[in-house]
Amino acid sequence: MKNVLITGGAGFIGANFAHYIIKNNPDYEITIIDNLGYAGNIGSIKSIEDKIDFVKGDISDIELMDSLIEKNDAVVHFAAESHNDNSLISPWPFVQSNILGTYSVLEGVRKHKKRLHHISTDEVFGDLELNETSKFNENTPYNPSSPYSSTKAGSDHLVRAWVRSFGVEATISNCSNNYGPYQHVEKFIPRQITNILSGIKPKLYGTGEQVRDWIHVDDHNSAVALILEKGKIGETYLIGADGEKNNKDVIEMILSTMGKSSNDYEHVKDRPGHDMRYAIDSSKLQKELRWTPIYKDFEKGLEQTIDWYTKNQEWWKPQKDETEAKYKKAGQ
Ligand code: NAD
Ligand code: DAU
């Protein structure tokens, strides 16, 4: 497999995937399609621009996707509207990109008989109780809470149906919360780091007792690359690195790592329908494909991420004011 089409490759995880592949699989030819919506940033792939082909376009454009898929051997499908808070204000773009966009990708790989890896999220399973030890696994029933997670769940169902009904050669992965460079400042960790760098107090939703299972984006992407090469067609793999932390602890960790008092943050309005806890059991991926994460120390990964945002202010500053204005309007 040589020619790989990455959808959403100007976004956080897709851009990091392109960097990862260029470093680790130099025999791959990469094409990226991204519509450069608010979350797409061409600056995230600038340093590799001479090693990739970039197409500005929308994945729901069936003719465009058909022609791009025809020219490639495989599609890694990251493109999606990805932010829960936005989906609570305006769900339509989520239906459009996540459902109709995935339909268009599926019709392309069906017609041209190409390999697909579909990127999804642990949020399709809903949430877990705080006071239990169970984790999501490949057999956990779907029970999404938000417009975002329900459209991702819908996209997973479409992929499974195209595998079973039309013999499409696809795999799916559901990953937990990613952190690392090139993540939009609307997301929890970069928002707090860039708030501190901008002289704004970090913002914690509600009590901050909600738990997320953090994984470094490079660990997510090493798993995706492995599934693309060795994953069994039709299978789903859960990706996670045992990184459970509650939001209050993470905000305090960011503050103290950045030399601030750990209680120097504000409580703001909680997210409606806020999922309490996510946790991934990735033993299938570890046993069957022999995957292991590299970033086992969250504090170290967080320090590197803080360092990246500190040194790359020209990357995030243009997004910051608009993002904070949107949050202010929502009381967050
Ligand atoms: P992101 O919002 O940073 O990037 C998404 C990219 O897709 C953007 O560049 C955007 O411009 C592009 N895009 C959106 N709609 C498009 C369309 N219709 N046509 C073309 N391009 C379009 O999101 P991310 O965090 O990088 O997430 C990537 C994928 O990984 C998503 O499918 C998301 O559901 C999944 N995921 C994310 C996380 C996480 O923690 N961020 C965890 C698990 C799974
Ligand atoms: O679990 C995987 C999912 O992780 C992905 O599918 C999503 O694309 C990705 O955005 C992420 O979803 P979350 O909603 O968990 O991530 P977010 O960064 O928005 O928020 C993480 C937690 O932090 C959540 O409990 C809400 C809280 N939060 C968020 C923001 C932006 C705050 O307390 N303060 C904030 O300012």
mmCIF file of C-alpha atoms and ligand atoms in Angstrom:
data_model
loop_
_atom_site.group_PDB
_atom_site.id
_atom_site.type_symbol
_atom_site.label_atom_id
_atom_site.label_comp_id
_atom_site.label_asym_id
_atom_site.label_seq_id
_atom_site.Cartn_x
_atom_site.Cartn_y
_atom_site.Cartn_z
ATOM 1 C CA MET A 1 0.000 0.000 0.000
ATOM 2 C CA LYS A 2 1.663 3.224 -1.136
ATOM 3 C CA ASN A 3 -0.777 6.036 -1.920
ATOM 4 C CA VAL A 4 -2.747 7.092 1.118
ATOM 5 C CA LEU A 5 -5.506 9.712 1.175
ATOM 6 C CA ILE A 6 -5.878 11.416 4.567
ATOM 7 C CA THR A 7 -9.194 13.205 5.093
ATOM 8 C CA GLY A 8 -9.088 16.041 7.638
ATOM 9 C CA GLY A 9 -5.296 16.193 7.423
ATOM 10 C CA ALA A 10 -5.143 19.898 8.327
ATOM 11 C CA GLY A 11 -6.845 19.167 11.652
ATOM 12 C CA PHE A 12 -5.199 18.140 14.918
ATOM 13 C CA ILE A 13 -4.917 14.341 14.664
ATOM 14 C CA GLY A 14 -4.851 14.149 10.849
ATOM 15 C CA ALA A 15 -1.955 16.628 10.606
ATOM 16 C CA ASN A 16 -0.031 14.756 13.292
ATOM 17 C CA PHE A 17 -0.757 11.534 11.353
ATOM 18 C CA ALA A 18 0.736 13.035 8.187
ATOM 19 C CA HIS A 19 3.875 14.048 10.140
ATOM 20 C CA TYR A 20 4.007 10.570 11.716
ATOM 21 C CA ILE A 21 3.748 8.768 8.363
ATOM 22 C CA ILE A 22 6.352 10.937 6.666
ATOM 23 C CA LYS A 23 8.750 10.167 9.512
ATOM 24 C CA ASN A 24 7.975 6.477 9.937
ATOM 25 C CA ASN A 25 6.670 5.233 6.552
ATOM 26 C CA PRO A 26 8.641 7.274 3.996
ATOM 27 C CA ASP A 27 7.557 4.952 1.151
ATOM 28 C CA TYR A 28 3.937 6.207 1.438
ATOM 29 C CA GLU A 29 2.704 8.942 -0.903
ATOM 30 C CA ILE A 30 0.340 11.205 1.029
ATOM 31 C CA THR A 31 -2.586 13.244 -0.270
ATOM 32 C CA ILE A 32 -4.584 15.336 2.176
ATOM 33 C CA ILE A 33 -8.123 16.582 1.634
ATOM 34 C CA ASP A 34 -9.457 19.194 4.039
ATOM 35 C CA ASN A 35 -12.021 21.957 3.599
ATOM 36 C CA LEU A 36 -9.991 24.254 5.875
ATOM 37 C CA GLY A 37 -13.000 25.041 8.044
ATOM 38 C CA TYR A 38 -12.391 26.848 11.347
ATOM 39 C CA ALA A 39 -10.528 23.805 12.777
ATOM 40 C CA GLY A 40 -8.310 23.202 9.753
ATOM 41 C CA ASN A 41 -4.957 24.971 9.811
ATOM 42 C CA ILE A 42 -2.681 24.803 6.797
ATOM 43 C CA GLY A 43 0.138 25.905 9.111
ATOM 44 C CA SER A 44 -0.007 22.469 10.767
ATOM 45 C CA ILE A 45 1.316 20.817 7.587
ATOM 46 C CA LYS A 46 3.531 23.644 6.345
ATOM 47 C CA SER A 47 6.786 21.950 7.309
ATOM 48 C CA ILE A 48 5.857 18.897 5.182
ATOM 49 C CA GLU A 49 4.238 20.759 2.265
ATOM 50 C CA ASP A 50 6.835 19.526 -0.251
ATOM 51 C CA LYS A 51 6.217 15.903 0.807
ATOM 52 C CA ILE A 52 2.427 15.841 0.418
ATOM 53 C CA ASP A 53 -0.287 16.775 -2.067
ATOM 54 C CA PHE A 54 -2.904 19.041 -0.527
ATOM 55 C CA VAL A 55 -6.432 19.386 -1.894
ATOM 56 C CA LYS A 56 -8.794 21.978 -0.446
ATOM 57 C CA GLY A 57 -12.235 20.443 -0.689
ATOM 58 C CA ASP A 58 -15.185 18.998 1.150
ATOM 59 C CA ILE A 59 -15.511 15.271 1.817
ATOM 60 C CA SER A 60 -19.238 15.442 1.099
ATOM 61 C CA ASP A 61 -18.401 16.394 -2.516
ATOM 62 C CA ILE A 62 -19.033 12.937 -3.992
ATOM 63 C CA GLU A 63 -17.401 13.616 -7.378
ATOM 64 C CA LEU A 64 -14.244 15.069 -5.831
ATOM 65 C CA MET A 65 -13.959 12.160 -3.383
ATOM 66 C CA ASP A 66 -14.540 9.678 -6.187
ATOM 67 C CA SER A 67 -11.642 11.099 -8.213
ATOM 68 C CA LEU A 68 -9.277 11.294 -5.216
ATOM 69 C CA ILE A 69 -10.110 7.813 -3.962
ATOM 70 C CA GLU A 70 -9.624 6.356 -7.451
ATOM 71 C CA LYS A 71 -6.011 7.637 -7.440
ATOM 72 C CA ASN A 72 -5.149 6.238 -3.989
ATOM 73 C CA ASP A 73 -4.746 2.760 -2.481
ATOM 74 C CA ALA A 74 -6.245 3.562 0.911
ATOM 75 C CA VAL A 75 -8.175 6.239 2.792
ATOM 76 C CA VAL A 76 -7.607 7.146 6.436
ATOM 77 C CA HIS A 77 -10.736 9.064 7.355
ATOM 78 C CA PHE A 78 -10.184 11.656 10.106
ATOM 79 C CA ALA A 79 -12.322 14.521 8.741
ATOM 80 C CA ALA A 80 -15.176 15.399 11.064
ATOM 81 C CA GLU A 81 -16.684 18.182 13.087
ATOM 82 C CA SER A 82 -15.056 17.254 16.389
ATOM 83 C CA HIS A 83 -16.086 19.605 19.208
ATOM 84 C CA ASN A 84 -18.946 18.680 21.561
ATOM 85 C CA ASP A 85 -19.607 22.270 22.682
ATOM 86 C CA ASN A 86 -20.096 23.388 19.062
ATOM 87 C CA SER A 87 -22.471 20.494 18.429
ATOM 88 C CA LEU A 88 -24.676 21.737 21.276
ATOM 89 C CA ILE A 89 -24.940 25.184 19.666
ATOM 90 C CA SER A 90 -25.261 24.088 16.038
ATOM 91 C CA PRO A 91 -25.663 20.364 15.260
ATOM 92 C CA TRP A 92 -26.191 20.603 11.465
ATOM 93 C CA PRO A 93 -22.498 20.797 10.408
ATOM 94 C CA PHE A 94 -21.977 17.590 12.421
ATOM 95 C CA VAL A 95 -24.678 15.743 10.485
ATOM 96 C CA GLN A 96 -23.251 17.122 7.240
ATOM 97 C CA SER A 97 -19.552 16.282 7.751
ATOM 98 C CA ASN A 98 -19.778 13.246 9.983
ATOM 99 C CA ILE A 99 -22.712 11.423 8.376
ATOM 100 C CA LEU A 100 -22.993 12.716 4.794
ATOM 101 C CA GLY A 101 -19.196 13.093 4.530
ATOM 102 C CA THR A 102 -18.626 9.507 5.639
ATOM 103 C CA TYR A 103 -21.309 8.327 3.193
ATOM 104 C CA SER A 104 -19.378 9.996 0.377
ATOM 105 C CA VAL A 105 -16.077 8.378 1.489
ATOM 106 C CA LEU A 106 -17.807 4.990 1.673
ATOM 107 C CA GLU A 107 -19.300 5.266 -1.798
ATOM 108 C CA GLY A 108 -15.834 6.097 -3.171
ATOM 109 C CA VAL A 109 -14.091 3.127 -1.550
ATOM 110 C CA ARG A 110 -16.984 0.842 -2.528
ATOM 111 C CA LYS A 111 -16.830 1.856 -6.198
ATOM 112 C CA HIS A 112 -13.040 1.711 -6.503
ATOM 113 C CA LYS A 113 -12.519 -1.239 -4.109
ATOM 114 C CA LYS A 114 -10.063 0.614 -1.865
ATOM 115 C CA ARG A 115 -9.008 0.034 1.739
ATOM 116 C CA LEU A 116 -10.569 2.330 4.366
ATOM 117 C CA HIS A 117 -9.641 3.021 7.955
ATOM 118 C CA HIS A 118 -12.331 5.006 9.766
ATOM 119 C CA ILE A 119 -11.316 7.094 12.787
ATOM 120 C CA SER A 120 -13.861 7.237 15.566
ATOM 121 C CA THR A 121 -14.202 8.060 19.224
ATOM 122 C CA ASP A 122 -14.895 6.353 22.543
ATOM 123 C CA GLU A 123 -17.783 8.822 22.990
ATOM 124 C CA VAL A 124 -19.997 6.585 20.841
ATOM 125 C CA PHE A 125 -20.350 4.367 23.939
ATOM 126 C CA GLY A 126 -21.777 7.144 26.128
ATOM 127 C CA ASP A 127 -20.219 7.476 29.565
ATOM 128 C CA LEU A 128 -19.252 5.369 32.581
ATOM 129 C CA GLU A 129 -19.997 5.979 36.262
ATOM 130 C CA LEU A 130 -17.288 7.676 38.309
ATOM 131 C CA ASN A 131 -17.399 5.072 41.049
ATOM 132 C CA GLU A 132 -16.886 1.955 38.924
ATOM 133 C CA THR A 133 -13.844 0.298 37.437
ATOM 134 C CA SER A 134 -15.262 -1.008 34.158
ATOM 135 C CA LYS A 135 -13.925 0.303 30.852
ATOM 136 C CA PHE A 136 -15.184 0.433 27.269
ATOM 137 C CA ASN A 137 -14.243 -2.507 25.062
ATOM 138 C CA GLU A 138 -15.118 -3.622 21.521
ATOM 139 C CA ASN A 139 -18.374 -5.206 22.754
ATOM 140 C CA THR A 140 -19.698 -2.191 24.655
ATOM 141 C CA PRO A 141 -23.123 -1.164 23.273
ATOM 142 C CA TYR A 142 -23.438 2.205 21.533
ATOM 143 C CA ASN A 143 -25.129 4.890 23.660
ATOM 144 C CA PRO A 144 -23.959 8.340 22.506
ATOM 145 C CA SER A 145 -24.966 11.475 24.438
ATOM 146 C CA SER A 146 -24.297 14.556 22.280
ATOM 147 C CA PRO A 147 -25.010 15.589 18.692
ATOM 148 C CA TYR A 148 -21.251 15.149 18.060
ATOM 149 C CA SER A 149 -21.017 11.633 19.471
ATOM 150 C CA SER A 150 -24.295 10.509 17.907
ATOM 151 C CA THR A 151 -23.122 11.562 14.432
ATOM 152 C CA LYS A 152 -19.844 9.713 15.011
ATOM 153 C CA ALA A 153 -21.869 6.670 16.101
ATOM 154 C CA GLY A 154 -23.922 7.028 12.901
ATOM 155 C CA SER A 155 -20.741 7.115 10.829
ATOM 156 C CA ASP A 156 -19.461 3.919 12.506
ATOM 157 C CA HIS A 157 -22.756 2.184 11.704
ATOM 158 C CA LEU A 158 -22.522 3.264 8.080
ATOM 159 C CA VAL A 159 -19.003 1.804 7.832
ATOM 160 C CA ARG A 160 -20.111 -1.530 9.333
ATOM 161 C CA ALA A 161 -23.095 -1.695 6.976
ATOM 162 C CA TRP A 162 -20.873 -1.032 3.939
ATOM 163 C CA VAL A 163 -18.508 -3.809 5.102
ATOM 164 C CA ARG A 164 -21.290 -6.341 5.551
ATOM 165 C CA SER A 165 -23.554 -5.372 2.638
ATOM 166 C CA PHE A 166 -20.998 -4.421 -0.005
ATOM 167 C CA GLY A 167 -17.782 -6.127 1.124
ATOM 168 C CA VAL A 168 -15.954 -2.820 1.648
ATOM 169 C CA GLU A 169 -12.489 -3.470 3.146
ATOM 170 C CA ALA A 170 -12.684 -1.279 6.213
ATOM 171 C CA THR A 171 -11.489 -1.174 9.808
ATOM 172 C CA ILE A 172 -12.646 1.172 12.577
ATOM 173 C CA SER A 173 -10.855 2.526 15.628
ATOM 174 C CA ASN A 174 -12.398 4.309 18.614
ATOM 175 C CA CYS A 175 -9.909 6.354 20.599
ATOM 176 C CA SER A 176 -10.028 8.299 23.846
ATOM 177 C CA ASN A 177 -9.077 11.983 24.401
ATOM 178 C CA ASN A 178 -5.930 13.038 22.527
ATOM 179 C CA TYR A 179 -3.476 15.739 23.528
ATOM 180 C CA GLY A 180 -0.331 17.096 21.865
ATOM 181 C CA PRO A 181 0.770 19.732 19.337
ATOM 182 C CA TYR A 182 -1.510 21.357 16.730
ATOM 183 C CA GLN A 183 -4.723 20.887 18.765
ATOM 184 C CA HIS A 184 -7.249 23.707 18.317
ATOM 185 C CA VAL A 185 -7.421 26.131 21.264
ATOM 186 C CA GLU A 186 -11.124 25.355 21.764
ATOM 187 C CA LYS A 187 -10.189 21.979 23.325
ATOM 188 C CA PHE A 188 -9.644 21.565 27.072
ATOM 189 C CA ILE A 189 -5.857 21.257 27.401
ATOM 190 C CA PRO A 190 -4.773 23.825 24.756
ATOM 191 C CA ARG A 191 -7.468 26.244 25.956
ATOM 192 C CA GLN A 192 -6.027 26.290 29.473
ATOM 193 C CA ILE A 193 -2.375 26.513 28.339
ATOM 194 C CA THR A 194 -3.123 29.373 25.928
ATOM 195 C CA ASN A 195 -5.329 31.099 28.517
ATOM 196 C CA ILE A 196 -2.401 31.173 30.939
ATOM 197 C CA LEU A 197 -0.067 32.385 28.171
ATOM 198 C CA SER A 198 -2.628 35.133 27.372
ATOM 199 C CA GLY A 199 -3.158 36.246 30.984
ATOM 200 C CA ILE A 200 -6.669 34.696 31.159
ATOM 201 C CA LYS A 201 -7.710 32.390 34.013
ATOM 202 C CA PRO A 202 -8.200 28.708 33.060
ATOM 203 C CA LYS A 203 -11.874 27.664 32.943
ATOM 204 C CA LEU A 204 -13.223 24.502 34.537
ATOM 205 C CA TYR A 205 -16.716 23.281 33.608
ATOM 206 C CA GLY A 206 -18.876 22.585 36.670
ATOM 207 C CA THR A 207 -17.104 20.718 39.454
ATOM 208 C CA GLY A 208 -14.383 19.275 37.217
ATOM 209 C CA GLU A 209 -14.898 15.746 38.546
ATOM 210 C CA GLN A 210 -15.419 14.369 35.016
ATOM 211 C CA VAL A 211 -12.769 11.881 33.938
ATOM 212 C CA ARG A 212 -11.117 11.692 30.520
ATOM 213 C CA ASP A 213 -8.683 8.953 29.415
ATOM 214 C CA TRP A 214 -5.781 10.953 27.938
ATOM 215 C CA ILE A 215 -3.557 9.604 25.175
ATOM 216 C CA HIS A 216 -0.754 11.386 23.315
ATOM 217 C CA VAL A 217 -1.668 11.967 19.669
ATOM 218 C CA ASP A 218 1.459 10.092 18.475
ATOM 219 C CA ASP A 219 0.335 6.995 20.367
ATOM 220 C CA HIS A 220 -3.105 7.247 18.722
ATOM 221 C CA ASN A 221 -1.425 7.569 15.344
ATOM 222 C CA SER A 222 1.037 4.696 15.829
ATOM 223 C CA ALA A 223 -2.011 2.513 16.500
ATOM 224 C CA VAL A 224 -3.812 3.816 13.392
ATOM 225 C CA ALA A 225 -0.741 3.138 11.212
ATOM 226 C CA LEU A 226 -0.548 -0.397 12.607
ATOM 227 C CA ILE A 227 -4.255 -1.095 12.042
ATOM 228 C CA LEU A 228 -3.966 0.224 8.483
ATOM 229 C CA GLU A 229 -1.146 -2.257 7.803
ATOM 230 C CA LYS A 230 -2.146 -5.252 9.900
ATOM 231 C CA GLY A 231 -5.745 -4.789 11.076
ATOM 232 C CA LYS A 232 -8.272 -7.478 10.188
ATOM 233 C CA ILE A 233 -10.893 -6.261 7.698
ATOM 234 C CA GLY A 234 -14.268 -5.637 9.336
ATOM 235 C CA GLU A 235 -12.780 -5.372 12.820
ATOM 236 C CA THR A 236 -12.969 -2.556 15.355
ATOM 237 C CA TYR A 237 -10.060 -1.704 17.656
ATOM 238 C CA LEU A 238 -10.256 0.486 20.756
ATOM 239 C CA ILE A 239 -7.239 2.757 21.305
ATOM 240 C CA GLY A 240 -6.323 4.060 24.760
ATOM 241 C CA ALA A 241 -3.282 4.337 26.998
ATOM 242 C CA ASP A 242 -4.638 4.053 30.576
ATOM 243 C CA GLY A 243 -4.517 7.823 31.067
ATOM 244 C CA GLU A 244 -7.586 8.456 33.263
ATOM 245 C CA LYS A 245 -7.522 11.848 35.017
ATOM 246 C CA ASN A 246 -10.265 14.156 36.222
ATOM 247 C CA ASN A 247 -10.484 17.653 34.737
ATOM 248 C CA LYS A 248 -9.747 19.389 38.047
ATOM 249 C CA ASP A 249 -6.478 17.471 38.451
ATOM 250 C CA VAL A 250 -5.467 18.262 34.859
ATOM 251 C CA ILE A 251 -6.153 21.995 35.212
ATOM 252 C CA GLU A 252 -4.163 22.068 38.478
ATOM 253 C CA MET A 253 -1.312 20.162 36.826
ATOM 254 C CA ILE A 254 -1.215 22.643 33.924
ATOM 255 C CA LEU A 255 -1.163 25.604 36.327
ATOM 256 C CA SER A 256 1.621 24.257 38.522
ATOM 257 C CA THR A 257 3.706 23.113 35.515
ATOM 258 C CA MET A 258 3.440 26.674 34.174
ATOM 259 C CA GLY A 259 4.635 28.133 37.480
ATOM 260 C CA LYS A 260 1.210 29.352 38.676
ATOM 261 C CA SER A 261 -0.740 28.657 41.845
ATOM 262 C CA SER A 262 -2.703 25.450 41.257
ATOM 263 C CA ASN A 263 -6.013 27.028 42.374
ATOM 264 C CA ASP A 264 -5.790 30.051 40.068
ATOM 265 C CA TYR A 265 -8.705 29.008 37.823
ATOM 266 C CA GLU A 266 -12.433 29.796 37.473
ATOM 267 C CA HIS A 267 -15.437 27.485 37.607
ATOM 268 C CA VAL A 268 -17.730 28.216 34.642
ATOM 269 C CA LYS A 269 -21.095 26.905 33.451
ATOM 270 C CA ASP A 270 -21.163 23.134 33.006
ATOM 271 C CA ARG A 271 -21.665 21.470 29.605
ATOM 272 C CA PRO A 272 -25.300 20.281 29.165
ATOM 273 C CA GLY A 273 -25.466 16.467 29.250
ATOM 274 C CA HIS A 274 -21.768 16.373 30.242
ATOM 275 C CA ASP A 275 -20.399 12.810 30.015
ATOM 276 C CA MET A 276 -18.912 11.769 33.366
ATOM 277 C CA ARG A 277 -16.171 9.285 32.586
ATOM 278 C CA TYR A 278 -14.481 7.643 29.604
ATOM 279 C CA ALA A 279 -12.030 4.740 29.950
ATOM 280 C CA ILE A 280 -10.649 2.420 27.293
ATOM 281 C CA ASP A 281 -9.620 -1.211 27.530
ATOM 282 C CA SER A 282 -7.163 -1.526 24.625
ATOM 283 C CA SER A 283 -6.138 -5.138 25.302
ATOM 284 C CA LYS A 284 -7.421 -6.389 21.904
ATOM 285 C CA LEU A 285 -5.109 -3.970 20.074
ATOM 286 C CA GLN A 286 -2.214 -4.764 22.391
ATOM 287 C CA LYS A 287 -2.611 -8.547 22.118
ATOM 288 C CA GLU A 288 -3.631 -8.980 18.470
ATOM 289 C CA LEU A 289 -1.487 -6.287 16.849
ATOM 290 C CA ARG A 290 1.193 -5.968 19.571
ATOM 291 C CA TRP A 291 0.681 -2.208 19.962
ATOM 292 C CA THR A 292 2.108 -0.360 22.948
ATOM 293 C CA PRO A 293 1.961 3.346 23.729
ATOM 294 C CA ILE A 294 5.218 5.288 24.095
ATOM 295 C CA TYR A 295 3.914 8.219 26.180
ATOM 296 C CA LYS A 296 3.176 6.406 29.430
ATOM 297 C CA ASP A 297 3.975 9.445 31.612
ATOM 298 C CA PHE A 298 1.129 12.002 31.197
ATOM 299 C CA GLU A 299 2.974 14.723 33.133
ATOM 300 C CA LYS A 300 5.956 14.505 30.779
ATOM 301 C CA GLY A 301 3.720 14.553 27.682
ATOM 302 C CA LEU A 302 1.851 17.535 29.139
ATOM 303 C CA GLU A 303 5.131 19.401 29.773
ATOM 304 C CA GLN A 304 6.151 18.853 26.122
ATOM 305 C CA THR A 305 2.729 20.071 24.970
ATOM 306 C CA ILE A 306 2.982 23.212 27.146
ATOM 307 C CA ASP A 307 6.436 23.806 25.691
ATOM 308 C CA TRP A 308 5.059 23.454 22.132
ATOM 309 C CA TYR A 309 2.261 26.020 22.716
ATOM 310 C CA THR A 310 4.732 28.366 24.392
ATOM 311 C CA LYS A 311 7.099 28.213 21.400
ATOM 312 C CA ASN A 312 4.428 28.246 18.662
ATOM 313 C CA GLN A 313 2.285 31.238 19.572
ATOM 314 C CA GLU A 314 2.035 32.358 15.928
ATOM 315 C CA TRP A 315 0.230 29.053 15.204
ATOM 316 C CA TRP A 316 -2.554 29.518 17.792
ATOM 317 C CA LYS A 317 -2.843 33.284 18.373
ATOM 318 C CA PRO A 318 -5.018 33.961 15.286
ATOM 319 C CA GLN A 319 -7.667 31.494 16.633
ATOM 320 C CA LYS A 320 -7.643 32.610 20.250
ATOM 321 C CA ASP A 321 -9.808 35.761 20.433
ATOM 322 C CA GLU A 322 -12.597 34.311 18.315
ATOM 323 C CA THR A 323 -12.617 31.097 20.365
ATOM 324 C CA GLU A 324 -12.785 32.934 23.702
ATOM 325 C CA ALA A 325 -15.523 35.265 22.383
ATOM 326 C CA LYS A 326 -17.598 32.189 21.474
ATOM 327 C CA TYR A 327 -17.076 30.695 24.939
ATOM 328 C CA LYS A 328 -17.911 34.004 26.642
ATOM 329 C CA LYS A 329 -21.245 34.113 24.798
ATOM 330 C CA ALA A 330 -22.014 30.592 26.087
ATOM 331 C CA GLY A 331 -21.081 31.542 29.673
ATOM 332 C CA GLN A 332 -17.988 29.331 29.592
HETATM 333 P P1 NAD B 1 -10.165 18.601 14.302
HETATM 334 O O1 NAD B 1 -11.449 19.338 14.432
HETATM 335 O O2 NAD B 1 -8.924 19.202 14.861
HETATM 336 O O3 NAD B 1 -9.881 18.281 12.771
HETATM 337 C C1 NAD B 1 -10.867 17.885 11.860
HETATM 338 C C2 NAD B 1 -10.419 18.302 10.473
HETATM 339 O O4 NAD B 1 -11.411 17.856 9.534
HETATM 340 C C3 NAD B 1 -10.276 19.811 10.296
HETATM 341 O O5 NAD B 1 -9.067 20.124 9.648
HETATM 342 C C4 NAD B 1 -11.471 20.206 9.444
HETATM 343 O O6 NAD B 1 -11.203 21.328 8.606
HETATM 344 C C5 NAD B 1 -11.677 18.920 8.635
HETATM 345 N N1 NAD B 1 -13.057 18.782 8.164
HETATM 346 C C6 NAD B 1 -14.198 18.807 8.904
HETATM 347 N N2 NAD B 1 -15.269 18.631 8.116
HETATM 348 C C7 NAD B 1 -14.800 18.490 6.847
HETATM 349 C C8 NAD B 1 -15.411 18.290 5.589
HETATM 350 N N3 NAD B 1 -16.740 18.224 5.478
HETATM 351 N N4 NAD B 1 -14.631 18.176 4.486
HETATM 352 C C9 NAD B 1 -13.281 18.261 4.597
HETATM 353 N N5 NAD B 1 -12.630 18.463 5.764
HETATM 354 C C10 NAD B 1 -13.391 18.575 6.878
HETATM 355 O O7 NAD B 1 -10.455 17.178 14.922
HETATM 356 P P2 NAD B 1 -9.440 16.090 15.516
HETATM 357 O O8 NAD B 1 -9.395 16.241 16.971
HETATM 358 O O9 NAD B 1 -8.194 16.094 14.731
HETATM 359 O O10 NAD B 1 -10.275 14.766 15.198
HETATM 360 C C11 NAD B 1 -10.019 14.009 14.027
HETATM 361 C C12 NAD B 1 -10.853 12.751 14.070
HETATM 362 O O11 NAD B 1 -10.533 11.986 15.209
HETATM 363 C C13 NAD B 1 -12.367 13.004 14.144
HETATM 364 O O12 NAD B 1 -13.005 12.053 13.336
HETATM 365 C C14 NAD B 1 -12.696 12.791 15.607
HETATM 366 O O13 NAD B 1 -14.026 12.371 15.766
HETATM 367 C C15 NAD B 1 -11.698 11.705 15.967
HETATM 368 N N6 NAD B 1 -11.273 11.620 17.371
HETATM 369 C C16 NAD B 1 -10.783 12.735 18.014
HETATM 370 C C17 NAD B 1 -10.311 12.610 19.330
HETATM 371 C C18 NAD B 1 -9.719 13.788 20.070
HETATM 372 O O14 NAD B 1 -9.415 13.664 21.245
HETATM 373 N N7 NAD B 1 -9.525 14.937 19.460
HETATM 374 C C19 NAD B 1 -10.370 11.359 19.968
HETATM 375 C C20 NAD B 1 -10.905 10.258 19.287
HETATM 376 C C21 NAD B 1 -11.339 10.410 17.972
HETATM 377 O O1 DAU B 2 -13.084 11.058 23.984
HETATM 378 C C1 DAU B 2 -12.707 11.446 22.702
HETATM 379 C C2 DAU B 2 -13.237 12.831 22.414
HETATM 380 O O2 DAU B 2 -12.433 13.732 23.170
HETATM 381 C C3 DAU B 2 -13.181 13.192 20.930
HETATM 382 O O3 DAU B 2 -14.075 12.360 20.236
HETATM 383 C C4 DAU B 2 -13.563 14.655 20.701
HETATM 384 O O4 DAU B 2 -13.401 14.982 19.331
HETATM 385 C C5 DAU B 2 -12.668 15.520 21.545
HETATM 386 O O5 DAU B 2 -13.049 16.879 21.416
HETATM 387 C C6 DAU B 2 -12.735 15.097 23.009
HETATM 388 O O6 DAU B 2 -14.046 15.375 23.549
HETATM 389 P P1 DAU B 2 -14.277 16.028 24.998
HETATM 390 O O7 DAU B 2 -15.575 16.689 24.997
HETATM 391 O O8 DAU B 2 -13.945 15.050 26.060
HETATM 392 O O9 DAU B 2 -13.026 17.089 24.957
HETATM 393 P P2 DAU B 2 -12.912 18.626 25.399
HETATM 394 O O10 DAU B 2 -11.476 19.000 25.174
HETATM 395 O O11 DAU B 2 -13.936 19.493 24.798
HETATM 396 O O12 DAU B 2 -13.184 18.571 26.959
HETATM 397 C C7 DAU B 2 -12.500 17.688 27.824
HETATM 398 C C8 DAU B 2 -13.113 17.818 29.202
HETATM 399 O O13 DAU B 2 -12.814 19.109 29.754
HETATM 400 C C9 DAU B 2 -14.619 17.721 29.215
HETATM 401 O O14 DAU B 2 -15.037 17.022 30.381
HETATM 402 C C10 DAU B 2 -15.101 19.177 29.277
HETATM 403 C C11 DAU B 2 -14.006 19.844 30.083
HETATM 404 N N1 DAU B 2 -13.702 21.261 29.758
HETATM 405 C C12 DAU B 2 -13.537 21.612 28.450
HETATM 406 C C13 DAU B 2 -13.203 22.896 28.112
HETATM 407 C C14 DAU B 2 -13.023 23.317 26.661
HETATM 408 C C15 DAU B 2 -13.503 22.184 30.788
HETATM 409 O O15 DAU B 2 -13.631 21.869 31.986
HETATM 410 N N2 DAU B 2 -13.137 23.455 30.459
HETATM 411 C C16 DAU B 2 -12.990 23.867 29.163
HETATM 412 O O16 DAU B 2 -12.648 25.042 28.934
#
